[in-house]
Short mmCIF file of C-alpha atoms in Angstrom, two decimals:
data_model
loop_
_atom_site.label_atom_id
_atom_site.label_comp_id
_atom_site.label_asym_id
_atom_site.label_seq_id
_atom_site.Cartn_x
_atom_site.Cartn_y
_atom_site.Cartn_z
CA MET I 657 18.68 -33.68 8.17
CA ALA I 658 20.33 -30.31 8.86
CA ARG I 659 19.20 -28.46 11.96
CA PRO I 660 17.69 -24.98 11.43
CA ASP I 661 20.20 -22.18 11.93
CA TRP I 662 18.14 -20.00 14.26
CA ARG I 663 21.05 -17.69 15.02
CA GLY I 664 21.62 -16.99 11.34
CA ALA I 665 17.90 -16.48 10.78
CA GLY I 666 17.78 -14.04 13.68
CA ILE I 667 20.66 -12.03 12.21
CA SER I 668 18.97 -11.88 8.79
CA PHE I 669 15.64 -10.85 10.31
CA ALA I 670 17.30 -8.16 12.43
CA LEU I 671 19.20 -6.77 9.44
CA GLY I 672 15.92 -6.51 7.55
CA MET I 673 14.41 -4.56 10.42
CA VAL I 674 17.37 -2.17 10.47
CA ALA I 675 17.05 -1.68 6.70
CA ALA I 676 13.43 -0.60 7.30
CA SER I 677 14.67 2.34 9.40
CA GLY I 678 15.20 4.21 6.14
CA GLN I 679 11.43 4.48 5.68
CA ALA I 680 9.38 7.38 7.06
CA PRO I 681 9.08 8.70 9.67
CA PHE I 682 12.66 7.78 10.64
CA ALA I 683 14.28 8.31 7.21
CA ALA I 684 17.59 6.94 8.54
CA TRP I 685 19.14 6.24 5.13
CA TRP I 686 22.59 6.26 6.72
CA LEU I 687 21.53 3.28 8.85
CA ALA I 688 19.48 1.49 6.22
CA LEU I 689 22.19 1.52 3.54
CA PRO I 690 24.77 -0.45 5.61
CA ALA I 691 22.00 -2.89 6.61
CA PHE I 692 21.22 -3.52 2.93
CA ALA I 693 24.95 -4.05 2.33
CA ALA I 694 25.06 -6.64 5.13
CA ILE I 695 22.04 -8.47 3.64
CA VAL I 696 23.71 -8.51 0.22
CA ALA I 697 26.88 -9.88 1.82
CA ARG I 698 24.98 -12.71 3.50
CA VAL I 699 23.24 -13.68 0.26
CA ALA I 700 26.56 -13.55 -1.62
CA GLY I 701 28.21 -15.77 1.02
CA ALA I 702 25.51 -18.45 1.12
CA ALA I 703 26.49 -22.09 0.65
CA ASP I 704 24.06 -22.59 -2.22
CA ALA I 705 20.98 -21.09 -3.88
CA ARG I 706 18.61 -22.62 -1.35
CA GLN I 707 20.41 -21.07 1.57
CA ALA I 708 20.56 -17.75 -0.28
CA CYS I 709 16.80 -18.01 -0.78
CA ARG I 710 16.24 -18.56 2.95
CA ILE I 711 18.44 -15.59 3.84
CA GLY I 712 16.57 -13.34 1.41
CA TRP I 713 13.19 -14.55 2.66
CA VAL I 714 13.94 -14.04 6.35
CA ALA I 715 15.66 -10.67 5.79
CA GLY I 716 12.72 -9.54 3.68
CA ALA I 717 10.30 -10.65 6.39
CA GLY I 718 12.17 -8.57 8.97
CA TYR I 719 12.12 -5.61 6.60
CA PHE I 720 8.40 -5.76 5.84
CA CYS I 721 7.30 -6.61 9.39
CA ALA I 722 9.13 -3.50 10.61
CA ALA I 723 8.20 -1.18 7.74
CA LEU I 724 4.54 -2.24 7.60
CA ASN I 725 3.87 -2.43 11.34
CA TRP I 726 0.92 -0.06 10.78
CA ILE I 727 -1.01 -2.92 9.16
CA VAL I 728 -2.16 -4.00 12.64
CA GLN I 729 -3.98 -0.72 13.29
CA PRO I 730 -7.20 -1.43 11.33
CA PHE I 731 -7.72 -4.54 13.47
CA LEU I 732 -7.40 -2.48 16.65
CA VAL I 733 -10.21 -0.04 15.74
CA ASP I 734 -12.58 -2.70 17.11
CA ALA I 735 -9.98 -4.58 19.17
CA ALA I 736 -12.49 -6.71 21.08
CA ARG I 737 -13.71 -8.30 17.86
CA TYR I 738 -10.72 -8.19 15.51
CA GLY I 739 -7.64 -7.54 17.65
CA TRP I 740 -6.63 -11.21 17.68
CA MET I 741 -6.07 -11.03 13.90
CA ALA I 742 -3.46 -8.24 14.10
CA PRO I 743 -0.28 -10.33 14.65
CA PHE I 744 -1.34 -12.85 12.00
CA ALA I 745 -1.96 -10.04 9.50
CA LEU I 746 1.49 -8.58 10.14
CA LEU I 747 3.30 -11.92 9.85
CA LEU I 748 1.37 -12.98 6.75
CA MET I 749 2.03 -9.62 5.08
CA GLY I 750 5.71 -9.59 6.09
CA PHE I 751 6.59 -13.17 5.11
CA GLY I 752 4.32 -13.02 2.05
CA LEU I 753 5.94 -9.93 0.54
CA ALA I 754 9.35 -11.36 1.47
CA LEU I 755 8.80 -14.05 -1.16
CA PHE I 756 9.83 -11.42 -3.72
CA TRP I 757 13.14 -11.09 -1.87
CA ALA I 758 13.46 -14.88 -1.62
CA ALA I 759 13.08 -15.28 -5.38
CA ALA I 760 15.72 -12.60 -6.02
CA ALA I 761 18.13 -14.21 -3.54
CA TYR I 762 17.62 -17.65 -5.09
CA LEU I 763 18.42 -16.27 -8.54
CA ALA I 764 21.54 -14.58 -7.15
CA GLY I 765 22.55 -17.76 -5.31
CA ARG I 766 22.65 -19.60 -8.63
CA GLN I 767 25.55 -17.43 -9.76
CA ALA I 768 29.24 -18.41 -9.62
CA GLY I 769 31.37 -16.23 -7.39
CA ARG I 770 30.76 -13.60 -4.79
CA ALA I 771 30.79 -10.62 -7.15
CA ARG I 772 28.15 -12.06 -9.49
CA ARG I 773 26.03 -13.05 -6.51
CA ALA I 774 26.20 -9.62 -4.87
CA LEU I 775 25.57 -7.66 -8.06
CA GLY I 776 23.03 -10.24 -9.22
CA PHE I 777 21.07 -9.87 -5.99
CA ALA I 778 20.98 -6.08 -6.40
CA LEU I 779 19.64 -6.47 -9.95
CA ALA I 780 17.22 -9.29 -9.17
CA LEU I 781 15.83 -7.53 -6.11
CA THR I 782 15.28 -4.35 -8.14
CA LEU I 783 13.31 -6.40 -10.66
CA ALA I 784 11.39 -8.14 -7.88
CA GLU I 785 10.50 -4.84 -6.21
CA THR I 786 9.43 -3.43 -9.58
CA ALA I 787 7.17 -6.47 -10.06
CA ARG I 788 5.75 -5.95 -6.57
CA GLY I 789 4.23 -2.72 -7.85
CA TRP I 790 2.19 -4.62 -10.43
CA VAL I 791 1.53 -8.23 -9.35
CA LEU I 792 -2.01 -8.86 -8.00
CA THR I 793 -2.90 -5.17 -8.54
CA GLY I 794 0.43 -4.15 -6.96
CA PHE I 795 1.72 -2.96 -3.61
CA PRO I 796 4.83 -0.76 -4.13
CA TRP I 797 4.92 0.39 -0.50
CA ALA I 798 8.27 0.72 1.36
CA LEU I 799 10.52 0.28 -1.68
CA PRO I 800 14.24 0.33 -0.83
CA GLY I 801 14.51 3.47 -2.96
CA HIS I 802 12.11 5.30 -0.63
CA ILE I 803 14.90 5.77 1.92
CA TRP I 804 15.98 8.88 -0.07
CA ILE I 805 12.66 10.77 -0.01
CA ASP I 806 13.82 13.23 2.66
CA THR I 807 17.17 13.84 0.93
CA PRO I 808 18.26 15.64 -2.25
CA VAL I 809 18.77 12.21 -3.85
CA ALA I 810 14.98 11.96 -4.25
CA GLN I 811 15.24 14.50 -7.08
CA LEU I 812 16.65 11.73 -9.29
CA ALA I 813 13.13 10.23 -9.32
CA ALA I 814 12.24 12.89 -11.91
CA TYR I 815 14.57 10.97 -14.27
CA ILE I 816 14.66 7.35 -13.07
CA GLY I 817 11.52 6.95 -10.95
CA PRO I 818 11.18 5.09 -7.65
CA ASN I 819 12.52 1.80 -8.99
CA GLY I 820 15.55 3.62 -10.35
CA LEU I 821 16.15 4.86 -6.81
CA THR I 822 15.90 1.23 -5.65
CA LEU I 823 18.54 0.18 -8.18
CA LEU I 824 20.78 3.00 -6.96
CA THR I 825 20.25 1.96 -3.33
CA LEU I 826 20.99 -1.71 -3.87
CA GLY I 827 23.89 -0.95 -6.20
CA LEU I 828 25.49 1.25 -3.53
CA ALA I 829 24.94 -1.56 -1.03
CA ALA I 830 26.40 -4.27 -3.29
CA LEU I 831 29.56 -2.55 -4.54
CA PRO I 832 31.52 -2.51 -1.24
CA VAL I 833 30.78 -6.21 -0.49
CA ALA I 834 31.13 -7.74 -3.96
CA TRP I 835 34.91 -8.06 -3.94
CA ALA I 836 37.81 -8.46 -1.51
CA GLY I 837 41.17 -6.78 -1.12
CA ARG I 838 42.13 -3.92 -3.42
CA ARG I 839 39.03 -4.40 -5.54
CA ARG I 840 36.88 -3.78 -2.48
CA VAL I 841 38.67 -0.50 -1.83
CA LEU I 842 38.10 0.59 -5.43
CA ALA I 843 34.45 -0.51 -5.41
CA SER I 844 33.83 1.25 -2.11
CA GLY I 845 35.36 4.39 -3.56
CA LEU I 846 33.09 4.11 -6.59
CA ALA I 847 30.05 3.71 -4.31
CA ALA I 848 31.07 6.78 -2.32
CA LEU I 849 31.52 8.75 -5.55
CA LEU I 850 28.09 7.71 -6.85
CA LEU I 851 26.50 8.65 -3.54
CA GLY I 852 28.17 12.05 -3.57
CA LEU I 853 27.18 12.69 -7.17
CA SER I 854 23.58 11.72 -6.38
CA PHE I 855 23.43 14.20 -3.50
CA GLY I 856 25.10 16.86 -5.64
CA ALA I 857 22.77 16.39 -8.61
CA GLY I 858 19.74 16.53 -6.32
CA ALA I 859 20.99 19.68 -4.58
CA TRP I 860 21.57 21.32 -7.97
CA ARG I 861 17.98 20.58 -9.05
CA LEU I 862 16.59 21.93 -5.79
CA ALA I 863 18.55 25.16 -6.32
CA GLN I 864 16.93 25.92 -9.70
CA PRO I 865 14.47 28.85 -9.99
CA GLU I 866 10.94 28.30 -8.78
CA PRO I 867 8.14 28.10 -11.39
CA GLU I 868 5.55 30.88 -11.50
CA SER I 869 2.68 30.46 -9.04
CA PRO I 870 -0.87 30.28 -10.49
CA GLY I 871 -2.08 32.61 -7.74
CA LEU I 872 -4.68 30.24 -6.26
CA ARG I 873 -5.55 30.30 -2.57
CA LEU I 874 -6.63 26.91 -1.24
CA ARG I 875 -8.25 25.95 2.05
CA LEU I 876 -7.30 22.49 3.36
CA VAL I 877 -9.76 21.14 5.95
CA GLN I 878 -8.56 18.54 8.48
CA PRO I 879 -11.43 17.47 10.82
CA ASN I 880 -9.35 14.91 12.79
CA ALA I 881 -12.11 12.29 12.91
CA GLU I 882 -10.80 9.24 14.76
CA GLN I 883 -11.78 6.06 12.94
CA HIS I 884 -13.78 4.53 15.79
CA LEU I 885 -15.84 7.75 16.03
CA LYS I 886 -16.11 8.66 12.35
CA TRP I 887 -19.42 6.88 11.71
CA ASP I 888 -20.98 7.35 15.13
CA PRO I 889 -24.24 9.32 14.41
CA LEU I 890 -23.64 12.01 17.06
CA GLN I 891 -19.97 12.40 16.18
CA ALA I 892 -20.75 12.41 12.45
CA GLU I 893 -23.11 15.37 12.91
CA ARG I 894 -20.51 17.23 15.00
CA LEU I 895 -17.71 16.61 12.47
CA PHE I 896 -19.90 17.64 9.55
CA GLN I 897 -20.75 20.92 11.28
CA LEU I 898 -17.08 21.49 12.11
CA GLN I 899 -16.16 21.19 8.42
CA LEU I 900 -19.00 23.53 7.49
CA ASP I 901 -17.67 26.10 9.99
CA TYR I 902 -14.16 25.83 8.58
CA THR I 903 -15.57 26.22 5.06
CA ALA I 904 -17.51 29.36 5.99
CA ALA I 905 -14.58 31.11 7.70
CA LEU I 906 -13.33 34.41 6.26
CA PRO I 907 -11.50 35.43 4.15
CA ARG I 908 -12.72 33.40 1.21
CA PRO I 909 -10.24 31.12 -0.63
CA ASP I 910 -10.50 30.06 -4.28
CA LEU I 911 -11.20 26.41 -3.42
CA VAL I 912 -12.03 24.48 -0.23
CA ILE I 913 -10.89 20.84 0.05
CA TRP I 914 -12.19 18.21 2.48
CA PRO I 915 -10.55 14.76 2.90
CA GLU I 916 -11.61 11.30 1.72
CA THR I 917 -15.13 10.19 2.82
CA ALA I 918 -15.45 13.54 4.61
CA LEU I 919 -19.23 13.54 4.13
CA PRO I 920 -20.60 11.15 6.80
CA TYR I 921 -23.73 10.48 4.74
CA LEU I 922 -24.39 9.04 1.30
CA TYR I 923 -23.90 11.80 -1.26
CA GLU I 924 -26.86 12.97 -3.33
CA ALA I 925 -26.45 15.68 -5.94
CA GLY I 926 -28.43 18.69 -4.76
CA GLY I 927 -29.39 16.91 -1.53
CA SER I 928 -29.60 18.58 1.86
CA ALA I 929 -25.98 17.85 2.83
CA ALA I 930 -24.65 19.12 -0.52
CA GLN I 931 -26.84 22.22 -0.19
CA ALA I 932 -25.50 22.87 3.33
CA ILE I 933 -21.95 22.71 1.98
CA ALA I 934 -22.77 25.13 -0.85
CA ASP I 935 -24.44 27.53 1.61
CA ALA I 936 -21.37 27.52 3.86
CA ALA I 937 -19.02 28.06 0.91
CA LYS I 938 -21.04 31.02 -0.48
CA GLY I 939 -19.98 30.57 -4.08
CA VAL I 940 -16.56 28.98 -3.48
CA PRO I 941 -16.25 25.45 -4.94
CA VAL I 942 -15.72 22.64 -2.42
CA ALA I 943 -13.89 19.42 -3.35
CA LEU I 944 -14.58 16.57 -0.96
CA GLY I 945 -14.53 12.83 -0.59
CA VAL I 946 -17.93 11.11 -0.61
CA GLN I 947 -19.57 7.73 -0.87
CA ARG I 948 -22.19 7.58 -3.58
CA LEU I 949 -24.51 5.07 -5.21
CA GLU I 950 -25.22 4.53 -8.87
CA GLY I 951 -27.82 1.83 -9.17
CA GLU I 952 -26.61 -1.02 -6.97
CA ALA I 953 -22.95 -0.02 -7.28
CA ALA I 954 -21.21 2.05 -4.58
CA TYR I 955 -18.25 4.33 -5.31
CA ASN I 956 -15.54 6.02 -3.26
CA SER I 957 -15.53 9.37 -5.01
CA LEU I 958 -14.31 12.95 -5.11
CA VAL I 959 -17.00 15.51 -5.90
CA VAL I 960 -16.56 19.22 -6.59
CA ILE I 961 -19.69 21.00 -5.33
CA GLY I 962 -20.71 24.36 -6.75
CA ASP I 963 -23.71 26.62 -6.33
CA ALA I 964 -26.99 25.06 -5.20
CA GLY I 965 -25.14 21.90 -4.15
CA GLN I 966 -24.80 20.68 -7.73
CA PRO I 967 -21.64 18.76 -8.78
CA GLN I 968 -19.20 20.56 -11.06
CA ALA I 969 -17.03 17.43 -11.42
CA VAL I 970 -17.02 13.82 -10.16
CA TYR I 971 -14.16 11.32 -9.97
CA ASP I 972 -14.57 7.68 -8.89
CA LYS I 973 -11.60 5.91 -7.34
CA HIS I 974 -10.41 3.21 -9.74
CA HIS I 975 -7.43 1.55 -7.96
CA LEU I 976 -9.21 -0.07 -5.04
CA VAL I 977 -7.67 -1.84 -2.03
CA PRO I 978 -8.09 -5.63 -2.36
CA PHE I 979 -9.99 -7.11 0.61
CA GLY I 980 -10.33 -3.62 2.08
CA GLU I 981 -12.62 -2.00 -0.52
CA TYR I 982 -13.60 -5.01 -2.61
CA LEU I 983 -13.12 -8.77 -2.80
CA PRO I 984 -10.99 -9.94 -5.77
CA LEU I 985 -12.84 -12.15 -8.24
CA GLY I 986 -16.11 -11.20 -6.57
CA GLU I 987 -17.87 -10.60 -9.89
CA TRP I 988 -16.80 -14.05 -11.11
CA ALA I 989 -18.14 -15.59 -7.90
CA TYR I 990 -21.48 -13.93 -8.62
CA ARG I 991 -21.61 -14.93 -12.29
CA LEU I 992 -20.54 -18.53 -11.71
CA PHE I 993 -22.13 -19.32 -8.36
CA GLY I 994 -24.60 -16.51 -7.71
CA LEU I 995 -22.71 -15.31 -4.59
CA ARG I 996 -23.85 -11.69 -4.35
CA ALA I 997 -21.97 -11.06 -1.10
CA PHE I 998 -18.65 -10.96 -3.00
CA ALA I 999 -19.76 -8.77 -5.91
CA ALA I 1000 -19.03 -5.04 -5.78
CA GLN I 1001 -21.43 -4.33 -8.65
CA ARG I 1002 -24.25 -5.72 -6.48
CA GLY I 1003 -23.40 -3.20 -3.74
CA TYR I 1004 -21.04 -5.34 -1.67
CA GLY I 1005 -17.90 -3.26 -1.46
CA TYR I 1006 -16.87 -0.44 -3.76
CA SER I 1007 -16.93 -0.60 -7.53
CA ALA I 1008 -13.94 0.70 -9.47
CA GLY I 1009 -14.19 3.86 -11.55
CA PRO I 1010 -13.20 3.87 -15.22
CA GLY I 1011 -9.60 4.99 -14.60
CA ALA I 1012 -7.33 7.97 -14.08
CA ALA I 1013 -9.02 11.26 -14.99
CA VAL I 1014 -8.10 14.93 -15.17
CA LEU I 1015 -10.80 17.34 -13.98
CA ASP I 1016 -10.88 20.74 -15.68
CA LEU I 1017 -11.97 23.15 -12.95
CA ALA I 1018 -11.90 26.24 -15.17
CA GLY I 1019 -10.10 29.01 -13.28
CA LEU I 1020 -8.66 26.47 -10.83
CA GLY I 1021 -6.72 24.62 -13.51
CA LYS I 1022 -6.63 20.97 -14.51
CA VAL I 1023 -6.48 18.61 -11.54
CA LEU I 1024 -5.50 14.94 -11.33
CA PRO I 1025 -7.37 13.51 -8.29
CA LEU I 1026 -5.90 10.66 -6.24
CA ILE I 1027 -7.94 8.99 -3.52
CA CYS I 1028 -5.97 7.39 -0.68
CA TYR I 1029 -4.15 4.26 -1.95
CA GLU I 1030 -3.87 5.60 -5.52
CA ALA I 1031 -1.01 7.91 -4.54
CA VAL I 1032 1.42 4.98 -4.12
CA PHE I 1033 1.24 3.94 -7.80
CA PRO I 1034 3.40 6.00 -10.19
CA GLN I 1035 1.86 4.17 -13.16
CA ASP I 1036 -1.60 5.48 -12.25
CA LEU I 1037 -0.45 9.07 -12.62
CA ARG I 1038 1.17 8.32 -15.98
CA ALA I 1039 -2.12 6.78 -17.15
CA ALA I 1040 -3.87 10.15 -17.03
CA PRO I 1041 -5.28 11.17 -20.43
CA THR I 1042 -3.53 14.55 -20.35
CA ARG I 1043 -1.01 16.35 -18.15
CA PRO I 1044 -2.66 18.19 -15.26
CA ASP I 1045 -1.58 21.45 -13.65
CA TRP I 1046 -1.54 19.97 -10.15
CA LEU I 1047 -2.22 16.82 -8.13
CA LEU I 1048 -4.95 16.53 -5.49
CA HIS I 1049 -4.64 13.71 -2.97
CA ILE I 1050 -7.48 13.19 -0.49
CA THR I 1051 -7.17 10.41 2.07
CA ASN I 1052 -8.32 9.01 5.41
CA ASP I 1053 -5.24 7.63 7.18
CA ALA I 1054 -6.97 7.36 10.56
CA TRP I 1055 -7.11 3.61 9.89
CA PHE I 1056 -3.33 3.39 10.17
CA GLY I 1057 -2.53 4.86 13.55
CA THR I 1058 -0.28 7.75 14.46
CA TRP I 1059 3.22 6.32 14.26
CA THR I 1060 4.38 5.20 10.80
CA GLY I 1061 1.60 4.52 8.28
CA PRO I 1062 0.33 8.06 7.62
CA PHE I 1063 3.87 9.42 7.32
CA GLN I 1064 4.97 6.72 4.88
CA HIS I 1065 1.85 7.40 2.81
CA ALA I 1066 2.57 11.13 2.75
CA ALA I 1067 6.22 10.54 1.81
CA GLN I 1068 5.21 8.45 -1.20
CA ALA I 1069 2.77 11.13 -2.31
CA ARG I 1070 5.62 13.68 -2.17
CA LEU I 1071 7.68 11.41 -4.42
CA ARG I 1072 4.85 11.48 -6.99
CA ALA I 1073 5.26 15.28 -7.09
CA VAL I 1074 8.98 14.89 -7.84
CA GLU I 1075 8.37 12.25 -10.52
CA GLN I 1076 5.78 14.35 -12.31
CA GLY I 1077 7.23 17.82 -11.70
CA LEU I 1078 3.83 18.90 -10.39
CA PRO I 1079 2.67 20.50 -7.13
CA LEU I 1080 0.66 18.24 -4.86
CA VAL I 1081 -2.11 19.18 -2.43
CA ARG I 1082 -2.71 16.52 0.22
CA VAL I 1083 -5.75 16.68 2.52
CA ALA I 1084 -6.06 13.96 5.15
CA ASN I 1085 -8.68 13.33 7.80
CA THR I 1086 -6.21 13.21 10.72
CA GLY I 1087 -3.09 14.27 8.77
CA VAL I 1088 -0.64 14.45 7.08
CA THR I 1089 -2.24 17.54 5.43
CA GLN I 1090 0.15 19.68 3.37
CA ILE I 1091 0.98 21.50 0.15
CA VAL I 1092 4.04 20.17 -1.68
CA ASP I 1093 5.86 21.95 -4.48
CA ALA I 1094 6.87 20.39 -7.80
CA ARG I 1095 10.22 19.27 -6.33
CA GLY I 1096 8.61 17.45 -3.41
CA ARG I 1097 9.25 20.08 -0.72
CA VAL I 1098 6.57 20.80 1.87
CA VAL I 1099 5.72 24.52 1.63
CA ALA I 1100 2.77 24.56 4.06
CA GLY I 1101 1.13 22.04 6.36
CA LEU I 1102 -1.00 21.34 9.40
CA GLU I 1103 0.15 19.67 12.58
CA PHE I 1104 -0.71 15.98 12.66
CA GLY I 1105 -3.70 14.86 14.72
CA ILE I 1106 -5.47 18.18 15.25
CA ALA I 1107 -8.75 19.62 13.95
CA ALA I 1108 -7.90 22.74 11.92
CA TYR I 1109 -7.85 24.27 8.48
CA LEU I 1110 -5.03 25.81 6.47
CA ASP I 1111 -5.16 28.58 3.86
CA ALA I 1112 -2.14 28.49 1.56
CA ASP I 1113 -1.14 29.30 -2.01
CA LEU I 1114 -0.71 26.65 -4.67
CA THR I 1115 2.76 26.53 -6.22
CA GLY I 1116 3.46 26.22 -9.95
CA PRO I 1117 4.30 23.21 -12.14
CA LEU I 1118 7.64 22.42 -13.78
CA PRO I 1119 8.07 21.23 -17.38
CA ILE I 1120 7.27 17.56 -17.91
CA THR I 1121 9.96 15.31 -16.44
CA PRO I 1122 11.75 12.46 -18.26
CA PHE I 1123 10.09 9.92 -15.94
CA ALA I 1124 6.63 11.38 -16.61
CA ARG I 1125 7.33 11.16 -20.34
CA TRP I 1126 8.97 7.71 -20.59
CA GLY I 1127 8.15 5.93 -17.34
CA GLU I 1128 9.95 2.71 -16.47
CA GLY I 1129 10.98 1.89 -20.05
CA PRO I 1130 14.59 3.18 -19.91
CA LEU I 1131 15.15 1.57 -16.49
CA LEU I 1132 13.88 -1.81 -17.68
CA LEU I 1133 16.20 -1.65 -20.69
CA LEU I 1134 19.10 -0.84 -18.38
CA LEU I 1135 18.20 -3.73 -16.06
CA ALA I 1136 17.98 -6.11 -19.02
CA GLY I 1137 21.44 -5.05 -20.24
CA LEU I 1138 22.99 -5.37 -16.79
CA ALA I 1139 21.35 -8.76 -16.28
CA LEU I 1140 22.94 -10.05 -19.50
CA MET I 1141 26.31 -8.94 -18.19
CA VAL I 1142 25.97 -10.34 -14.67
CA PHE I 1143 23.88 -13.50 -14.77
CA ARG I 1144 25.54 -16.79 -15.72
CA PHE I 1145 24.06 -20.15 -14.75
CA ARG I 1146 25.94 -23.31 -13.89
CA LYS I 1147 24.72 -26.53 -12.36
CA GLN I 1148 26.88 -26.18 -9.25
CA PRO I 1149 28.38 -22.69 -8.87
CA PRO I 1150 31.70 -22.65 -7.00
CA LEU I 1151 32.08 -20.67 -3.79
CA ASP I 1152 34.72 -18.11 -3.04
CA ALA I 1153 33.18 -16.51 0.04
CA PRO I 1154 32.44 -17.43 3.67
CA GLN I 1155 29.18 -19.27 4.33
CA HIS I 1156 26.35 -17.87 6.42
CA GLY I 1157 23.19 -19.38 7.84
CA ALA I 1158 19.73 -18.07 7.13
#
């Protein structure tokens, strides 16, 4: 029986961690891209498909453990009770998501020759990362293509979407390591040319004229409620009054926006809390995140409050966080076994709203609301029944610390603006609170981790983008065509490259 290659596994894990440096807040694409190339080279040089699978799995685990380190933060809110779970959550998440990488590496390892393996891994991993955005309700966080969000290359997402950026990333990583000798020089030159063209095309798009502004003045309210204090009765009263004071401040904007679950009480239309908000706003609509009941079902919602505390519009979050906001299959557990404690419709956890919706706020335009987690799913925005004028993202990222999680979340929301060609307004409990234009640039924002409000003008929308119109269809056709060209299966593929351990 072969002994485990711990040295090789350590190298693969470390390369995965370096590749994660391309994610926010570091955005070190220049460091991540060579790390991806080294991972591709190790997969291409594996002795067989099983070893390639191990390399992909361990490298993916390093990548996800580094990129998703914020996953430990919710367990540290009540560290005495739940802190022991934090390392297990990180390792289970990291090695679990890495199974997508393992499957892609195994498929690549079945190919004959280094070039087919390297290019095959780039294609297979793009497909695997695309699937990650859909399987088991999806989790498209920290895609390889996200390393470009802070660069002009991100503008290509308006045409090819986030998974197209992943294909570009992995293609650039694979080309220089797929061949040897003169072919390597030529392939490296091609990769450099593609990279330069990507930067150039993005810079050209950023230099185009700005769309006309709708002339709306928005007030973004950031109360900075730390998660362990958010539901404390005394702190809840203080934070509610703070938001009322910010809402009442002069001069008056056209719309005031509070973050997700900003109301520390259950929402009731026309109730005392809603009336207090309307009194502070003095005729200005207030959009805020609330928790509300409808029968036995509870919803995580956005409500627009008008005069007399009455709702002008209501949106219920529909893409819920599994195990965080509801228990999967909970309704089946209730119907089959009578277990109410798993069923959201019986009041245990949140119930999902009917789907993506566009709220027509009259003089404020048509708004597509996104609550927290929903901003990481490009398909949810494309599911809207009509094209909005702007995107409104309310969130509470206090659960995820102050180091990486909130900044990765904000970066993905900015990419949604690029994909759709629409301005995005993001209001977060502790930050990141900002206004983003239709090309993904931050035009105004608040400092992270402070209690404050920001008055700023909404920017205008661009014409509908190719990605907003066609989605992933063209990319999937391209991947299918490339796969037919690259993938060939033999019982025992010959090797023409050095062998590496896991």
